[in-house]
Short mmCIF file of C-alpha atoms in Angstrom, two decimals:
data_model
loop_
_atom_site.label_atom_id
_atom_site.label_comp_id
_atom_site.label_asym_id
_atom_site.label_seq_id
_atom_site.Cartn_x
_atom_site.Cartn_y
_atom_site.Cartn_z
CA MET A 22 0.00 0.00 0.00
CA LYS A 23 1.46 3.33 -1.13
CA ILE A 24 0.00 6.80 -0.73
CA TYR A 25 0.60 9.78 -3.03
CA LEU A 26 -0.44 13.42 -2.91
CA VAL A 27 -2.02 14.25 -6.29
CA GLY A 28 -3.85 16.85 -8.33
CA GLY A 29 -4.27 20.53 -7.55
CA ALA A 30 -2.17 20.55 -4.38
CA VAL A 31 0.88 19.23 -6.25
CA ARG A 32 0.30 21.59 -9.15
CA ASP A 33 -0.06 24.62 -6.88
CA GLU A 34 2.96 23.60 -4.81
CA ILE A 35 5.12 23.60 -7.96
CA LEU A 36 3.58 26.91 -9.04
CA LYS A 37 4.23 28.25 -5.52
CA HIS A 38 0.54 29.11 -5.23
CA PRO A 39 -1.30 28.75 -1.91
CA TYR A 40 -3.63 25.76 -1.52
CA THR A 41 -5.81 24.34 1.21
CA GLU A 42 -7.30 21.09 -0.11
CA LYS A 43 -5.22 17.94 -0.43
CA ASP A 44 -6.23 14.82 -2.33
CA TYR A 45 -4.45 11.50 -2.09
CA VAL A 46 -4.34 8.37 -4.22
CA VAL A 47 -3.82 5.00 -2.57
CA VAL A 48 -2.12 2.33 -4.71
CA GLY A 49 -2.13 -1.37 -3.86
CA SER A 50 -4.98 -1.38 -1.37
CA THR A 51 -8.60 -2.51 -1.12
CA PRO A 52 -11.74 -1.02 0.44
CA GLU A 53 -11.57 -3.64 3.16
CA GLU A 54 -8.01 -2.69 4.10
CA MET A 55 -8.92 1.03 4.17
CA VAL A 56 -11.83 0.39 6.54
CA GLU A 57 -9.59 -1.82 8.67
CA LYS A 58 -7.22 1.15 9.03
CA LYS A 59 -10.15 3.29 10.29
CA PHE A 60 -10.67 5.27 7.07
CA LYS A 61 -14.31 6.29 6.60
CA PRO A 62 -15.86 5.39 3.19
CA VAL A 63 -17.72 8.31 1.55
CA GLY A 64 -17.60 7.63 -2.21
CA LYS A 65 -20.76 6.43 -3.92
CA SER A 66 -19.58 5.60 -7.43
CA PHE A 67 -15.96 4.75 -6.53
CA PRO A 68 -14.01 4.12 -3.30
CA VAL A 69 -13.12 7.41 -1.59
CA PHE A 70 -12.28 7.53 2.11
CA LEU A 71 -11.75 10.19 4.76
CA HIS A 72 -8.63 9.98 6.89
CA PRO A 73 -9.58 9.19 10.52
CA ASP A 74 -7.62 12.18 11.87
CA THR A 75 -7.22 14.81 9.13
CA HIS A 76 -10.50 14.04 7.29
CA GLU A 77 -8.68 14.58 3.98
CA GLU A 78 -9.80 12.53 0.98
CA TYR A 79 -8.00 9.32 0.00
CA ALA A 80 -9.15 7.59 -3.18
CA LEU A 81 -8.14 4.13 -4.34
CA ALA A 82 -6.24 4.18 -7.63
CA ARG A 83 -8.73 3.71 -10.43
CA THR A 84 -9.28 3.68 -14.17
CA GLU A 85 -12.44 4.71 -15.96
CA LYS A 86 -14.39 3.85 -19.08
CA LYS A 87 -16.96 5.92 -20.97
CA ASN A 88 -20.41 4.33 -20.89
CA GLY A 89 -22.72 6.77 -22.66
CA VAL A 90 -22.85 10.50 -23.44
CA GLY A 91 -22.14 13.59 -21.37
CA TYR A 92 -20.01 13.94 -18.27
CA LYS A 93 -21.80 11.50 -15.93
CA ASP A 94 -21.73 8.18 -17.75
CA PHE A 95 -18.43 6.67 -16.64
CA ILE A 96 -17.68 3.26 -15.17
CA PHE A 97 -14.83 3.23 -12.66
CA PHE A 98 -12.57 0.27 -11.95
CA THR A 99 -10.49 -0.13 -8.80
CA SER A 100 -8.02 -2.87 -8.00
CA PRO A 101 -4.78 -3.26 -6.01
CA SER A 102 -3.09 -3.96 -9.36
CA ILE A 103 -3.90 -0.53 -10.85
CA SER A 104 -0.73 1.54 -10.97
CA LEU A 105 -0.23 5.18 -10.11
CA GLU A 106 0.48 5.98 -13.78
CA GLU A 107 -2.82 4.36 -14.83
CA ASP A 108 -4.65 6.53 -12.30
CA LEU A 109 -2.87 9.72 -13.43
CA ALA A 110 -3.59 8.89 -17.09
CA ARG A 111 -7.34 9.49 -16.60
CA ARG A 112 -6.80 13.12 -15.53
CA ASP A 113 -7.57 16.07 -17.76
CA LEU A 114 -4.37 18.13 -18.02
CA THR A 115 -0.71 17.23 -17.64
CA ILE A 116 -0.30 19.89 -14.94
CA ASN A 117 -2.94 18.02 -12.91
CA ALA A 118 -1.39 14.59 -13.51
CA ILE A 119 1.58 14.89 -11.15
CA ALA A 120 1.96 12.99 -7.88
CA LYS A 121 4.27 13.30 -4.88
CA ASP A 122 5.34 10.39 -2.67
CA ASP A 123 6.10 10.31 1.05
CA GLN A 124 9.76 11.12 0.29
CA ASN A 125 8.69 14.39 -1.41
CA LYS A 126 9.66 13.00 -4.81
CA TYR A 127 7.53 13.98 -7.80
CA ILE A 128 6.17 11.30 -10.11
CA ASP A 129 5.47 12.94 -13.46
CA PRO A 130 4.78 10.43 -16.26
CA PHE A 131 3.16 13.00 -18.58
CA ASN A 132 5.71 15.83 -18.26
CA GLY A 133 3.41 18.11 -16.33
CA ILE A 134 6.30 19.86 -14.57
CA SER A 135 7.81 20.77 -17.93
CA ASP A 136 4.44 22.15 -19.04
CA ILE A 137 4.21 24.19 -15.83
CA ASN A 138 7.69 25.61 -16.41
CA ASN A 139 6.81 26.41 -20.03
CA LYS A 140 3.34 27.70 -19.07
CA ILE A 141 1.39 25.29 -21.26
CA LEU A 142 -2.07 23.77 -20.76
CA ARG A 143 -2.02 20.37 -22.47
CA HIS A 144 -4.42 17.42 -22.30
CA VAL A 145 -3.06 14.11 -21.00
CA SER A 146 -4.63 11.85 -23.62
CA ASN A 147 -7.49 11.57 -26.11
CA ALA A 148 -9.65 10.36 -23.22
CA PHE A 149 -10.05 14.10 -22.58
CA LYS A 150 -12.74 14.21 -25.28
CA GLU A 151 -14.94 11.75 -23.39
CA ASP A 152 -15.93 14.41 -20.86
CA PRO A 153 -17.39 17.68 -22.26
CA LEU A 154 -17.14 19.31 -18.84
CA ARG A 155 -13.39 19.42 -19.41
CA ILE A 156 -13.92 22.10 -22.06
CA LEU A 157 -15.20 24.44 -19.36
CA ARG A 158 -12.60 23.33 -16.84
CA LEU A 159 -9.79 24.07 -19.29
CA ALA A 160 -11.27 27.50 -20.06
CA ARG A 161 -11.38 28.16 -16.31
CA PHE A 162 -7.76 27.10 -15.91
CA LYS A 163 -6.85 29.47 -18.74
CA ALA A 164 -8.51 32.29 -16.76
CA LYS A 165 -6.87 31.19 -13.51
CA LEU A 166 -3.41 30.82 -15.08
CA SER A 167 -3.77 33.72 -17.49
CA ASP A 168 -0.12 33.68 -18.60
CA PHE A 169 -0.39 30.03 -19.73
CA LYS A 170 -1.05 29.08 -23.35
CA ILE A 171 -3.18 26.21 -24.61
CA ALA A 172 -1.14 23.64 -26.55
CA GLU A 173 -1.93 23.57 -30.28
CA GLU A 174 -2.98 19.91 -30.23
CA THR A 175 -5.28 20.65 -27.28
CA LEU A 176 -6.88 23.56 -29.15
CA VAL A 177 -7.55 21.23 -32.08
CA LEU A 178 -9.16 18.69 -29.75
CA LEU A 179 -11.30 21.35 -28.06
CA LYS A 180 -12.62 22.61 -31.39
CA THR A 181 -13.32 19.04 -32.50
CA MET A 182 -15.36 18.43 -29.34
CA VAL A 183 -17.29 21.68 -29.80
CA ASN A 184 -18.04 20.94 -33.45
CA ALA A 185 -19.29 17.50 -32.45
CA GLY A 186 -21.87 19.15 -30.17
CA GLU A 187 -20.44 17.70 -26.95
CA LEU A 188 -21.46 20.76 -24.91
CA LYS A 189 -25.13 19.93 -25.45
CA HIS A 190 -24.70 17.05 -23.02
CA LEU A 191 -23.95 19.45 -20.13
CA SER A 192 -26.73 20.63 -17.83
CA TYR A 193 -27.30 24.26 -16.88
CA ASP A 194 -26.50 23.42 -13.25
CA ARG A 195 -23.10 21.99 -14.18
CA ILE A 196 -22.23 24.97 -16.35
CA ILE A 197 -23.23 27.45 -13.67
CA ILE A 198 -21.04 25.68 -11.10
CA GLU A 199 -18.02 26.36 -13.32
CA ILE A 200 -19.09 29.97 -13.90
CA LYS A 201 -19.43 30.53 -10.14
CA LYS A 202 -15.79 29.48 -9.78
CA VAL A 203 -14.82 31.77 -12.67
CA PHE A 204 -16.49 34.74 -10.97
CA GLN A 205 -13.93 34.52 -8.17
CA LEU A 206 -10.96 34.94 -10.52
CA LYS A 207 -9.13 38.16 -11.29
CA ASP A 208 -9.06 37.48 -15.04
CA GLY A 209 -12.36 35.63 -15.33
CA HIS A 210 -13.21 37.31 -18.64
CA ILE A 211 -10.54 35.04 -20.19
CA PHE A 212 -12.89 32.10 -19.52
CA PHE A 213 -15.44 33.62 -21.91
CA GLU A 214 -12.67 34.68 -24.30
CA THR A 215 -11.40 31.09 -24.49
CA LEU A 216 -14.90 29.75 -25.17
CA GLU A 217 -15.25 32.37 -27.92
CA ASP A 218 -11.92 31.35 -29.46
CA ILE A 219 -12.91 27.69 -29.76
CA GLY A 220 -16.44 28.41 -31.01
CA ALA A 221 -18.15 27.22 -27.84
CA ILE A 222 -19.79 30.42 -26.66
CA ASP A 223 -22.67 30.31 -29.15
CA GLN A 224 -23.52 26.77 -28.09
CA ILE A 225 -24.06 27.95 -24.53
CA PHE A 226 -25.38 31.50 -24.84
CA GLU A 227 -27.62 33.46 -27.17
CA ASN A 228 -25.85 36.83 -27.25
CA ASN A 229 -27.95 39.72 -28.54
CA ASN A 230 -25.24 42.21 -27.67
CA LYS A 231 -22.91 43.61 -30.33
CA LYS A 232 -19.94 43.16 -27.99
CA LYS A 233 -18.35 39.81 -27.18
CA LEU A 234 -19.21 38.50 -23.72
CA SER A 235 -15.54 38.55 -22.71
CA GLU A 236 -15.46 42.29 -23.46
CA CYS A 237 -18.69 42.84 -21.53
CA PHE A 238 -17.25 41.21 -18.43
CA GLN A 239 -13.81 42.84 -18.53
CA SER A 240 -14.43 45.76 -16.16
CA PHE A 241 -16.23 43.49 -13.70
CA PHE A 242 -13.34 41.05 -13.43
CA LYS A 243 -10.77 43.84 -13.46
CA HIS A 244 -12.12 44.96 -10.09
CA ARG A 245 -12.63 41.40 -8.78
CA CYS A 246 -16.13 42.12 -7.60
CA PHE A 247 -18.11 39.15 -6.21
CA PHE A 248 -21.47 39.07 -4.47
CA GLU A 249 -22.87 36.36 -2.22
CA ASN A 250 -26.15 36.17 -4.15
CA PHE A 251 -24.68 34.72 -7.33
CA ASN A 252 -28.03 33.98 -8.99
CA LEU A 253 -29.13 37.60 -8.64
CA CYS A 254 -25.75 38.81 -9.89
CA TRP A 255 -25.88 36.47 -12.90
CA LEU A 256 -29.47 37.49 -13.70
CA PHE A 257 -28.35 41.12 -13.62
CA PHE A 258 -25.58 40.38 -16.13
CA GLN A 259 -28.04 38.71 -18.50
CA GLU A 260 -30.24 41.81 -18.44
CA LYS A 261 -27.33 44.25 -18.58
CA PHE A 262 -25.59 42.62 -21.54
CA ASN A 263 -28.70 41.22 -23.24
CA PHE A 264 -27.73 37.56 -23.43
CA ARG A 265 -29.41 34.31 -22.41
CA PHE A 266 -28.58 30.66 -22.04
CA CYS A 267 -29.53 28.72 -25.15
CA LYS A 268 -32.93 27.02 -25.08
CA ASP A 269 -31.16 23.68 -24.50
CA TYR A 270 -30.62 24.74 -20.89
CA LEU A 271 -33.40 24.93 -18.33
CA VAL A 272 -32.80 28.01 -16.17
CA ASN A 273 -34.71 28.51 -12.94
CA PHE A 274 -34.54 31.91 -11.25
CA SER A 275 -36.65 32.63 -8.20
CA LYS A 276 -39.67 34.91 -8.61
CA LYS A 277 -38.23 37.11 -5.87
CA ASP A 278 -34.98 37.68 -7.78
CA LEU A 279 -36.84 38.28 -11.07
CA ASN A 280 -39.07 40.88 -9.40
CA LEU A 281 -36.08 42.57 -7.80
CA ILE A 282 -34.25 42.80 -11.13
CA ASN A 283 -37.37 44.26 -12.77
CA THR A 284 -37.64 46.87 -10.01
CA PHE A 285 -33.99 47.77 -10.49
CA LYS A 286 -34.45 48.11 -14.26
CA GLU A 287 -37.54 50.30 -13.89
CA LEU A 288 -35.86 52.61 -11.37
CA ASN A 289 -32.36 52.59 -12.82
CA LYS A 290 -32.48 56.15 -14.16
CA ASP A 291 -33.92 57.51 -10.91
CA LEU A 292 -31.36 55.59 -8.84
CA LEU A 293 -28.53 57.10 -10.88
CA ASN A 294 -29.98 60.63 -10.63
CA PHE A 295 -31.46 60.37 -7.14
CA LYS A 296 -30.23 63.77 -5.91
CA THR A 297 -31.91 65.61 -8.80
CA LEU A 298 -35.38 64.20 -8.04
CA SER A 299 -38.04 66.04 -6.05
CA SER A 300 -38.41 65.02 -2.41
CA ARG A 301 -41.61 63.17 -3.32
CA GLY A 302 -39.81 61.39 -6.17
CA GLN A 303 -36.97 60.45 -3.82
CA LEU A 304 -39.41 59.02 -1.28
CA ASN A 305 -41.12 56.96 -3.98
CA VAL A 306 -37.75 55.47 -4.96
CA LEU A 307 -36.81 54.73 -1.34
CA ASN A 308 -40.13 52.98 -0.74
CA ARG A 309 -39.89 50.88 -3.89
CA VAL A 310 -36.34 49.68 -3.21
CA GLY A 311 -37.21 48.69 0.36
CA PHE A 312 -35.04 51.35 2.00
CA PHE A 313 -37.19 51.38 5.15
CA ASN A 314 -37.83 47.61 5.22
CA LYS A 315 -36.26 45.17 7.65
CA ASP A 316 -35.54 42.53 4.99
CA ASP A 317 -32.51 42.43 2.65
CA LYS A 318 -34.19 43.94 -0.42
CA PHE A 319 -32.38 47.27 -0.23
CA GLU A 320 -29.06 45.56 0.49
CA LYS A 321 -29.46 43.62 -2.76
CA ILE A 322 -30.50 46.73 -4.71
CA SER A 323 -27.44 48.49 -3.29
CA ASP A 324 -25.21 45.67 -4.53
CA LEU A 325 -26.77 45.95 -7.99
CA MET A 326 -26.15 49.71 -8.01
CA LYS A 327 -22.49 49.12 -7.17
CA LEU A 328 -22.23 46.50 -9.88
CA ASP A 329 -23.90 48.73 -12.46
CA LEU A 330 -21.66 51.71 -11.72
CA LEU A 331 -18.60 49.46 -11.68
CA ILE A 332 -19.30 47.99 -15.09
CA ASP A 333 -20.05 51.37 -16.64
CA GLN A 334 -17.06 52.89 -14.80
CA ASN A 335 -19.40 55.64 -13.67
CA ASP A 336 -18.54 57.42 -10.43
CA SER A 337 -21.89 59.18 -10.12
CA ASN A 338 -22.10 61.77 -7.34
CA VAL A 339 -25.88 62.19 -7.65
CA SER A 340 -26.87 58.52 -7.33
CA LEU A 341 -28.63 57.00 -4.34
CA LEU A 342 -25.50 54.93 -3.76
CA ALA A 343 -23.52 58.13 -3.09
CA TYR A 344 -25.88 59.13 -0.28
CA GLN A 345 -27.27 55.88 1.10
CA ASP A 346 -25.08 55.82 4.23
CA LYS A 347 -25.89 59.45 5.03
CA LEU A 348 -29.60 58.83 4.45
CA GLN A 349 -29.60 55.74 6.67
CA ASN A 350 -27.94 57.67 9.51
CA PHE A 351 -30.31 60.58 8.95
CA PHE A 352 -33.48 58.49 9.28
CA LYS A 353 -32.14 56.64 12.35
CA ASP A 354 -32.55 59.91 14.25
CA LYS A 355 -36.05 60.56 12.91
CA PRO A 356 -38.50 58.38 14.87
CA ILE A 357 -41.97 57.92 13.41
CA SER A 358 -44.93 58.59 15.74
CA ILE A 359 -48.30 57.11 14.75
CA PRO A 360 -51.51 58.64 16.18
CA SER A 361 -53.55 56.02 18.05
CA ASP A 362 -56.76 56.81 16.15
CA LEU A 363 -55.33 55.76 12.76
CA SER A 364 -55.60 52.33 11.14
CA GLY A 365 -54.89 50.51 7.87
CA GLU A 366 -54.04 52.71 4.89
CA ASP A 367 -54.22 55.85 7.02
CA ILE A 368 -51.20 54.66 9.00
CA ALA A 369 -49.15 54.12 5.83
CA GLU A 370 -50.19 57.55 4.52
CA ASN A 371 -49.22 59.22 7.79
CA ILE A 372 -45.83 57.50 7.85
CA ASN A 373 -45.19 58.65 4.28
CA LYS A 374 -46.07 62.26 5.18
CA GLN A 375 -43.64 62.23 8.10
CA ARG A 376 -40.88 60.73 5.99
CA LEU A 377 -41.51 63.26 3.24
CA ASN A 378 -41.20 66.11 5.75
CA PHE A 379 -37.95 64.65 7.02
CA LEU A 380 -36.64 64.19 3.49
CA GLU A 381 -37.39 67.81 2.59
CA SER A 382 -35.01 68.87 5.35
CA PHE A 383 -32.23 66.47 4.32
CA GLN A 384 -28.97 68.19 3.41
CA PHE A 385 -27.23 66.40 0.55
CA GLU A 386 -24.03 68.40 1.00
#
């Protein structure tokens, strides 16, 4: 039984990049032996175990065979006779097919270290084409390692896969998982640029914008802006840049997010020119964006305002965003008193009158 550190941790160690997750391959063992050594089995389709102390993942060396279409239909084989090289051979890129033993020696049967030194993204074997998800993964690696180049033979293979319609076998959910990872990268627009270069972008998105999607996203990624509510952020981008997922993909956005985006679109001009509105117009905007509410509606609208100004590189000094902190502090000191003889709509009308009076005395400067 031999244990090797593999995958991203080895790659990032050689690149001198920080990493947190470690994955291990176990050669020459069986599930029974792993359980006997107190490892906890967690894999469903193939034997993966958690270390009893560190809880890091240890997978038995395995090979795989395509058994259908798409990225899910694989049959995995494990056996004590499967070698480390056989396990590494099933990986996508040479830079991810390097192992390190317990003596800190690298095992590199596919010259991944050389490709790292020469800044090249190269597929390990033609088995790469069996998994269309690898097209997106490679595009993400290109964005993550922006100074790397894709090997010519890998570019040819990518275009062959795209032309064969392999991307149609990917689900929306799987694509969006990759895009979420891309949104955390400094040069994430390169992901879209790479998909454009290999002809994949039109198989995923219907772009009604004159600009390429990579160009649309450039300013966003330049500032490395990321919001917790990814679905809302992504929905905003679709509206902002006028693109959609192709009809092959079933997209489900919540009604709440759709309504919020519609509110933002309807009020966009007033949000940008908030200071120039009448006091009554300002109050109408504040009410519609949930400024006085206790939920997170205004927080989300505020994030969308930041995103919109960031993309347009607009440092507006008359927008609601420019005054929201001052307004929030202002209204904290303006308690609302409701006469006891009022009820229903009369209460709401009275509150609005008080807020309007307060707003008329607000000093923007």
